[in-house]
Amino acid sequence: MRLLALSSAIILAGQAGALADQAAARASGDWRLSEVGGRVACTLTLTLQSSLGGFQLRAPLACRRAFPSLRTVAGWVLDDRGGIILTDTNAQPIVTFASPGKGPYEAKAPDGRTWRLDPIRTDIEAPMATAPPFG
Protein backbone atom coordinates (compact mmCIF):
# COMPACT_ATOMS: atom_id res chain seq x y z
CA MET A 1 0.00 0.00 0.00
CA ARG A 2 2.81 2.42 0.88
CA LEU A 3 4.58 1.55 -2.33
CA LEU A 4 1.46 2.43 -4.31
CA ALA A 5 1.14 5.77 -2.50
CA LEU A 6 4.83 6.55 -3.08
CA SER A 7 4.55 5.62 -6.75
CA SER A 8 1.49 7.86 -7.14
CA ALA A 9 3.30 10.76 -5.45
CA ILE A 10 6.29 10.38 -7.76
CA ILE A 11 4.06 10.28 -10.85
CA LEU A 12 2.11 13.36 -9.72
CA ALA A 13 5.34 15.23 -8.97
CA GLY A 14 6.63 14.36 -12.43
CA GLN A 15 3.42 15.59 -14.05
CA ALA A 16 3.54 18.84 -12.04
CA GLY A 17 7.15 19.35 -13.14
CA ALA A 18 6.21 18.73 -16.77
CA LEU A 19 3.36 21.25 -16.54
CA ALA A 20 5.72 23.82 -15.00
CA ASP A 21 8.22 23.21 -17.81
CA GLN A 22 5.48 23.71 -20.42
CA ALA A 23 4.37 26.96 -18.77
CA ALA A 24 7.97 28.22 -18.68
CA ALA A 25 8.39 27.30 -22.34
CA ARG A 26 5.27 29.32 -23.22
CA ALA A 27 6.56 32.31 -21.24
CA SER A 28 10.06 32.22 -22.70
CA GLY A 29 10.96 34.49 -25.58
CA ASP A 30 11.05 38.21 -26.24
CA TRP A 31 8.95 40.64 -24.22
CA ARG A 32 8.44 44.39 -24.55
CA LEU A 33 9.01 46.18 -21.25
CA SER A 34 7.60 49.70 -20.93
CA GLU A 35 6.64 52.14 -18.25
CA VAL A 36 2.92 52.90 -18.13
CA GLY A 37 2.56 56.49 -19.29
CA GLY A 38 6.23 56.66 -20.23
CA ARG A 39 8.00 56.87 -23.55
CA VAL A 40 10.75 54.33 -23.05
CA ALA A 41 10.47 50.68 -24.00
CA CYS A 42 12.93 47.89 -24.55
CA THR A 43 13.09 44.17 -25.23
CA LEU A 44 13.75 41.58 -22.53
CA THR A 45 14.48 37.98 -23.45
CA LEU A 46 13.29 35.29 -21.06
CA THR A 47 15.40 32.22 -21.79
CA LEU A 48 15.05 28.62 -20.65
CA GLN A 49 18.70 28.46 -19.59
CA SER A 50 19.10 27.80 -15.88
CA SER A 51 20.55 30.47 -13.61
CA LEU A 52 20.84 31.09 -9.90
CA GLY A 53 17.68 33.17 -10.00
CA GLY A 54 15.59 30.64 -11.96
CA PHE A 55 15.98 31.02 -15.71
CA GLN A 56 18.32 33.53 -17.35
CA LEU A 57 16.98 36.91 -18.39
CA ARG A 58 18.72 38.97 -21.06
CA ALA A 59 18.37 42.73 -21.12
CA PRO A 60 20.46 45.11 -23.22
CA LEU A 61 22.56 47.67 -21.35
CA ALA A 62 20.34 50.47 -22.67
CA CYS A 63 17.33 48.71 -21.14
CA ARG A 64 19.07 48.41 -17.77
CA ARG A 65 19.88 52.13 -17.93
CA ALA A 66 16.30 53.08 -18.80
CA PHE A 67 14.89 50.83 -16.04
CA PRO A 68 17.44 51.07 -13.18
CA SER A 69 15.72 48.36 -11.12
CA LEU A 70 16.75 45.89 -13.84
CA ARG A 71 20.40 46.32 -12.87
CA THR A 72 19.96 43.75 -10.09
CA VAL A 73 17.74 41.37 -12.08
CA ALA A 74 19.51 38.15 -13.03
CA GLY A 75 16.71 35.73 -13.79
CA TRP A 76 13.03 34.97 -13.93
CA VAL A 77 10.60 32.34 -12.65
CA LEU A 78 6.88 31.72 -12.87
CA ASP A 79 4.70 31.76 -9.79
CA ASP A 80 2.03 29.13 -9.25
CA ARG A 81 -0.58 31.34 -10.95
CA GLY A 82 1.42 32.02 -14.10
CA GLY A 83 2.84 35.37 -13.05
CA ILE A 84 6.35 36.32 -14.13
CA ILE A 85 8.77 37.15 -11.32
CA LEU A 86 12.06 38.89 -12.10
CA THR A 87 14.68 37.79 -9.55
CA ASP A 88 18.17 38.70 -8.38
CA THR A 89 21.15 36.32 -8.23
CA ASN A 90 19.89 34.99 -4.87
CA ALA A 91 16.45 34.13 -6.37
CA GLN A 92 14.87 36.98 -4.41
CA PRO A 93 11.98 38.70 -6.21
CA ILE A 94 12.66 42.18 -7.57
CA VAL A 95 9.49 42.72 -9.65
CA THR A 96 6.40 40.50 -9.80
CA PHE A 97 4.11 40.67 -12.81
CA ALA A 98 0.84 39.08 -11.73
CA SER A 99 -0.80 36.82 -14.26
CA PRO A 100 -3.31 38.92 -16.20
CA GLY A 101 -6.79 37.72 -16.96
CA LYS A 102 -6.65 39.52 -20.28
CA GLY A 103 -4.26 42.16 -21.48
CA PRO A 104 -0.63 42.81 -20.62
CA TYR A 105 1.23 41.94 -17.44
CA GLU A 106 1.67 44.91 -15.10
CA ALA A 107 3.68 45.38 -11.92
CA LYS A 108 4.85 48.03 -9.49
CA ALA A 109 8.61 48.43 -9.81
CA PRO A 110 10.75 49.07 -6.73
CA ASP A 111 10.82 52.78 -7.64
CA GLY A 112 7.00 52.93 -7.50
CA ARG A 113 6.45 53.21 -11.23
CA THR A 114 4.15 50.82 -13.06
CA TRP A 115 5.77 48.59 -15.64
CA ARG A 116 4.01 46.75 -18.44
CA LEU A 117 5.24 43.54 -20.02
CA ASP A 118 3.84 42.49 -23.41
CA PRO A 119 4.90 39.40 -25.36
CA ILE A 120 6.49 40.09 -28.71
CA ARG A 121 4.92 37.68 -31.12
CA THR A 122 7.49 35.73 -33.04
CA ASP A 123 5.23 32.84 -33.95
CA ILE A 124 3.72 34.64 -36.93
CA GLU A 125 5.09 32.97 -40.00
CA ALA A 126 6.72 35.09 -42.63
CA PRO A 127 5.27 34.73 -46.12
CA MET A 128 7.03 31.98 -48.01
CA ALA A 129 9.32 33.17 -50.74
CA THR A 130 8.36 31.94 -54.17
CA ALA A 131 10.98 30.53 -56.48
CA PRO A 132 11.64 32.50 -59.65
CA PRO A 133 10.13 30.92 -62.77
CA PHE A 134 12.37 28.84 -64.96
CA GLY A 135 13.07 30.54 -68.19
XYZ file of N, CA and C in Angstrom:
405
model
N 0.822 -1.200 0.000
C 0.000 0.000 0.000
C 0.865 1.263 0.000
N 1.912 1.253 0.835
C 2.805 2.423 0.878
C 3.542 2.597 -0.438
N 3.901 1.491 -1.048
C 4.583 1.549 -2.334
C 3.693 2.184 -3.393
N 2.413 1.842 -3.368
C 1.460 2.428 -4.307
C 1.328 3.932 -4.076
N 1.250 4.342 -2.819
C 1.138 5.772 -2.504
C 2.398 6.514 -2.924
N 3.569 5.924 -2.683
C 4.833 6.554 -3.075
C 4.922 6.655 -4.593
N 4.529 5.592 -5.291
C 4.547 5.624 -6.754
C 3.618 6.703 -7.294
N 2.444 6.819 -6.712
C 1.491 7.858 -7.137
C 2.062 9.244 -6.904
N 2.710 9.453 -5.767
C 3.299 10.757 -5.448
C 4.399 11.108 -6.439
N 5.215 10.132 -6.800
C 6.290 10.376 -7.763
C 5.715 10.717 -9.136
N 4.693 10.012 -9.550
C 4.062 10.285 -10.848
C 3.444 11.675 -10.865
N 2.730 12.031 -9.799
C 2.113 13.363 -9.721
C 3.163 14.458 -9.712
N 4.269 14.241 -8.994
C 5.342 15.234 -8.966
C 5.946 15.399 -10.360
N 6.104 14.299 -11.070
C 6.630 14.365 -12.433
C 5.701 15.118 -13.373
N 4.397 14.887 -13.216
C 3.415 15.593 -14.045
C 3.410 17.084 -13.726
N 3.506 17.429 -12.435
C 3.538 18.842 -12.042
C 4.779 19.514 -12.610
N 5.914 18.798 -12.574
C 7.148 19.349 -13.144
C 7.031 19.555 -14.639
N 6.395 18.611 -15.317
C 6.207 18.731 -16.768
C 5.309 19.908 -17.101
N 4.252 20.113 -16.318
C 3.362 21.255 -16.544
C 4.093 22.566 -16.314
N 4.943 22.616 -15.280
C 5.723 23.824 -15.004
C 6.693 24.097 -16.146
N 7.317 23.041 -16.680
C 8.225 23.210 -17.807
C 7.490 23.734 -19.035
N 6.277 23.236 -19.276
C 5.481 23.707 -20.416
C 5.106 25.172 -20.242
N 4.733 25.561 -19.032
C 4.371 26.957 -18.772
C 5.588 27.859 -18.969
N 6.752 27.426 -18.498
C 7.972 28.217 -18.683
C 8.305 28.327 -20.162
N 8.120 27.258 -20.905
C 8.395 27.297 -22.341
C 7.481 28.290 -23.042
N 6.202 28.344 -22.626
C 5.274 29.317 -23.225
C 5.650 30.743 -22.863
N 6.208 30.962 -21.668
C 6.562 32.313 -21.237
C 7.904 32.766 -21.793
N 8.743 31.836 -22.210
C 10.063 32.219 -22.701
C 9.937 32.951 -24.030
N 10.945 33.739 -24.325
C 10.961 34.488 -25.578
C 11.156 35.973 -25.329
N 10.864 36.764 -26.324
C 11.054 38.215 -26.244
C 9.800 38.898 -25.722
N 10.023 39.864 -24.834
C 8.947 40.639 -24.217
C 9.283 42.115 -24.308
N 8.279 42.936 -24.515
C 8.440 44.390 -24.551
C 8.157 44.921 -23.158
N 9.156 45.555 -22.554
C 9.011 46.184 -21.245
C 8.846 47.679 -21.451
N 7.824 48.252 -20.834
C 7.599 49.695 -20.928
C 7.081 50.206 -19.600
N 7.209 51.498 -19.423
C 6.643 52.145 -18.245
C 5.276 52.692 -18.645
N 4.263 52.402 -17.839
C 2.919 52.896 -18.134
C 2.960 54.425 -18.103
N 2.539 55.045 -19.182
C 2.557 56.492 -19.295
C 3.907 57.053 -19.694
N 4.890 56.202 -19.862
C 6.228 56.656 -20.235
C 6.473 56.511 -21.718
N 7.650 56.917 -22.130
C 7.997 56.873 -23.549
C 9.045 55.808 -23.868
N 9.656 55.257 -22.844
C 10.754 54.330 -23.054
C 10.246 52.893 -23.036
N 10.774 52.105 -23.955
C 10.465 50.676 -24.004
C 11.707 49.943 -24.471
N 11.809 48.692 -24.093
C 12.929 47.887 -24.547
C 12.509 46.425 -24.577
N 13.391 45.590 -25.097
C 13.086 44.174 -25.229
C 13.871 43.356 -24.215
N 13.148 42.554 -23.434
C 13.754 41.579 -22.531
C 13.602 40.210 -23.178
N 14.578 39.353 -22.961
C 14.479 37.981 -23.448
C 14.477 37.048 -22.249
N 13.400 36.295 -22.109
C 13.290 35.287 -21.064
C 13.731 33.965 -21.683
N 14.866 33.450 -21.227
C 15.402 32.217 -21.794
C 14.999 31.019 -20.929
N 15.281 29.845 -21.411
C 15.051 28.619 -20.646
C 16.359 28.052 -20.111
N 17.415 28.872 -20.145
C 18.705 28.456 -19.593
C 18.691 28.697 -18.091
N 19.111 27.706 -17.333
C 19.099 27.802 -15.877
C 20.069 28.871 -15.377
N 19.676 29.512 -14.280
C 20.547 30.472 -13.609
C 20.276 30.377 -12.117
N 21.039 31.107 -11.345
C 20.844 31.089 -9.897
C 19.493 31.661 -9.503
N 18.959 32.552 -10.311
C 17.679 33.173 -10.004
C 16.509 32.523 -10.720
N 16.647 31.314 -11.204
C 15.595 30.637 -11.958
C 16.089 30.364 -13.359
N 15.519 31.079 -14.330
C 15.980 31.019 -15.713
C 16.682 32.338 -16.019
N 17.586 32.320 -16.989
C 18.318 33.530 -17.348
C 17.411 34.548 -18.038
N 17.666 35.798 -17.745
C 16.978 36.911 -18.390
C 18.050 37.736 -19.080
N 17.788 38.120 -20.323
C 18.720 38.974 -21.058
C 18.072 40.330 -21.268
N 18.829 41.355 -20.924
C 18.366 42.734 -21.120
C 19.547 43.552 -21.622
N 19.378 44.274 -22.719
C 20.463 45.113 -23.219
C 20.848 46.180 -22.187
N 22.073 46.644 -22.271
C 22.564 47.669 -21.349
C 21.666 48.908 -21.377
N 21.215 49.302 -22.558
C 20.336 50.473 -22.667
C 19.041 50.251 -21.888
N 18.546 49.034 -21.880
C 17.330 48.706 -21.145
C 17.590 48.819 -19.640
N 18.729 48.328 -19.192
C 19.069 48.406 -17.765
C 19.281 49.856 -17.331
N 19.737 50.705 -18.256
C 19.882 52.133 -17.931
C 18.518 52.813 -17.858
N 17.625 52.459 -18.764
C 16.297 53.080 -18.797
C 15.428 52.624 -17.626
N 15.646 51.401 -17.156
C 14.892 50.834 -16.040
C 15.897 50.405 -14.973
N 16.363 51.352 -14.128
C 17.441 51.071 -13.180
C 17.208 49.856 -12.278
N 15.981 49.531 -11.968
C 15.723 48.359 -11.118
C 16.154 47.066 -11.798
N 16.304 47.080 -13.110
C 16.749 45.886 -13.836
C 18.220 45.579 -13.594
N 18.971 46.532 -13.076
C 20.403 46.315 -12.867
C 20.676 45.144 -11.934
N 19.757 44.857 -11.024
C 19.958 43.750 -10.088
C 19.226 42.479 -10.519
N 18.482 42.538 -11.620
C 17.744 41.366 -12.081
C 18.692 40.424 -12.811
N 18.649 39.154 -12.412
C 19.508 38.149 -13.026
C 18.721 37.027 -13.671
N 17.469 36.862 -13.273
C 16.706 35.734 -13.792
C 15.218 35.964 -13.685
N 14.482 34.905 -13.998
C 13.026 34.967 -13.929
C 12.503 33.577 -13.577
N 11.333 33.571 -12.971
C 10.601 32.341 -12.653
C 9.116 32.634 -12.820
N 8.331 31.576 -12.865
C 6.875 31.717 -12.874
C 6.355 31.399 -11.482
N 5.341 32.138 -11.041
C 4.703 31.764 -9.789
C 3.640 30.709 -10.086
N 2.983 30.217 -9.054
C 2.026 29.133 -9.248
C 0.759 29.554 -9.976
N 0.590 30.843 -10.221
C -0.581 31.341 -10.949
C -0.238 31.812 -12.359
N 1.017 31.619 -12.762
C 1.421 32.017 -14.105
C 1.996 33.414 -14.194
N 2.210 34.053 -13.055
C 2.837 35.373 -13.047
C 4.336 35.253 -13.295
N 4.914 36.293 -13.838
C 6.350 36.319 -14.131
C 7.046 37.125 -13.035
N 8.020 36.498 -12.400
C 8.769 37.146 -11.319
C 10.203 37.348 -11.792
N 10.668 38.589 -11.782
C 12.061 38.890 -12.096
C 12.833 38.823 -10.792
N 13.943 38.055 -10.784
C 14.680 37.786 -9.552
C 16.125 38.253 -9.630
N 16.741 38.378 -8.437
C 18.167 38.701 -8.382
C 18.975 37.401 -8.365
N 20.292 37.509 -8.191
C 21.150 36.322 -8.227
C 20.905 35.376 -7.054
N 20.224 35.836 -6.021
C 19.887 34.985 -4.875
C 18.464 34.456 -4.961
N 17.830 34.569 -6.124
C 16.452 34.132 -6.373
C 15.435 34.916 -5.541
N 15.799 36.112 -5.129
C 14.870 36.981 -4.408
C 14.096 37.820 -5.419
N 12.774 37.935 -5.242
C 11.975 38.699 -6.209
C 12.328 40.187 -6.211
N 12.433 40.742 -7.399
C 12.656 42.180 -7.575
C 11.351 42.819 -8.049
N 10.744 42.230 -9.082
C 9.487 42.719 -9.647
C 8.606 41.506 -9.943
N 7.334 41.587 -9.546
C 6.398 40.495 -9.795
C 5.271 40.977 -10.694
N 5.187 40.387 -11.873
C 4.110 40.667 -12.813
C 3.037 39.614 -12.597
N 1.932 40.020 -11.982
C 0.842 39.079 -11.732
C 0.259 38.606 -13.048
N -0.200 37.375 -13.062
C -0.803 36.817 -14.259
C -2.063 37.598 -14.607
N -2.120 38.148 -15.818
C -3.308 38.918 -16.197
C -4.443 38.007 -16.639
N -5.655 38.450 -16.389
C -6.790 37.723 -16.957
C -6.760 37.902 -18.460
N -6.795 39.139 -18.874
C -6.653 39.516 -20.284
C -5.801 40.771 -20.306
N -5.098 40.977 -21.369
C -4.260 42.159 -21.478
C -2.836 41.889 -21.041
N -2.049 42.960 -20.936
C -0.625 42.806 -20.620
C -0.399 42.546 -19.122
N 0.786 42.066 -18.826
C 1.229 41.937 -17.440
C 1.586 43.332 -16.943
N 1.260 43.649 -15.698
C 1.675 44.913 -15.097
C 2.174 44.654 -13.696
N 3.112 45.531 -13.249
C 3.681 45.382 -11.915
C 4.171 46.730 -11.414
N 4.224 46.864 -10.116
C 4.853 48.027 -9.493
C 6.330 47.722 -9.358
N 7.159 48.579 -9.920
C 8.606 48.431 -9.814
C 9.053 48.933 -8.446
N 10.259 48.592 -8.029
C 10.754 49.071 -6.735
C 10.753 50.596 -6.590
N 10.843 51.323 -7.707
C 10.824 52.784 -7.639
C 9.408 53.359 -7.611
N 8.383 52.484 -7.585
C 6.997 52.930 -7.500
C 6.303 53.130 -8.833
N 7.050 53.063 -9.904
C 6.450 53.209 -11.226
C 5.777 51.906 -11.648
N 4.836 52.011 -12.563
C 4.152 50.822 -13.063
C 4.778 50.406 -14.381
N 5.185 49.144 -14.431
C 5.774 48.587 -15.641
C 4.760 47.684 -16.319
N 4.860 47.627 -17.634
C 4.007 46.753 -18.441
C 4.917 45.800 -19.207
N 4.483 44.564 -19.307
C 5.239 43.537 -20.022
C 4.306 42.884 -21.030
N 4.644 43.044 -22.314
C 3.844 42.491 -23.414
C 4.691 41.497 -24.193
N 4.133 40.339 -24.528
C 4.903 39.403 -25.359
C 5.073 39.962 -26.760
N 6.234 39.728 -27.323
C 6.492 40.095 -28.709
C 6.256 38.836 -29.511
N 5.283 38.886 -30.360
C 4.916 37.685 -31.124
C 5.972 37.377 -32.164
N 6.527 36.191 -32.047
C 7.489 35.730 -33.044
C 6.978 34.486 -33.747
N 5.762 34.060 -33.374
C 5.228 32.838 -33.950
C 4.446 33.084 -35.240
N 4.418 34.325 -35.682
C 3.724 34.640 -36.935
C 4.671 34.293 -38.082
N 4.230 33.414 -38.920
C 5.095 32.966 -39.996
C 5.243 34.043 -41.063
N 6.457 34.170 -41.525
C 6.716 35.091 -42.631
C 6.194 34.465 -43.912
N 5.751 35.282 -44.861
C 5.271 34.726 -46.116
C 6.403 33.915 -46.786
N 6.041 32.812 -47.351
C 7.027 31.975 -48.011
C 7.485 32.651 -49.299
N 8.772 32.606 -49.500
C 9.319 33.167 -50.740
C 8.993 32.208 -51.894
N 8.663 32.780 -53.000
C 8.362 31.939 -54.165
C 9.612 31.866 -55.038
N 9.827 30.731 -55.598
C 10.977 30.528 -56.477
C 10.747 31.258 -57.784
N 11.804 31.820 -58.355
C 11.641 32.497 -59.648
C 11.283 31.467 -60.717
N 10.506 31.863 -61.721
C 10.130 30.916 -62.767
C 11.343 30.509 -63.582
N 11.277 29.303 -64.076
C 12.368 28.843 -64.956
C 12.202 29.508 -66.315
N 13.263 29.888 -66.927
C 13.066 30.535 -68.188
C 14.171 30.502 -69.105
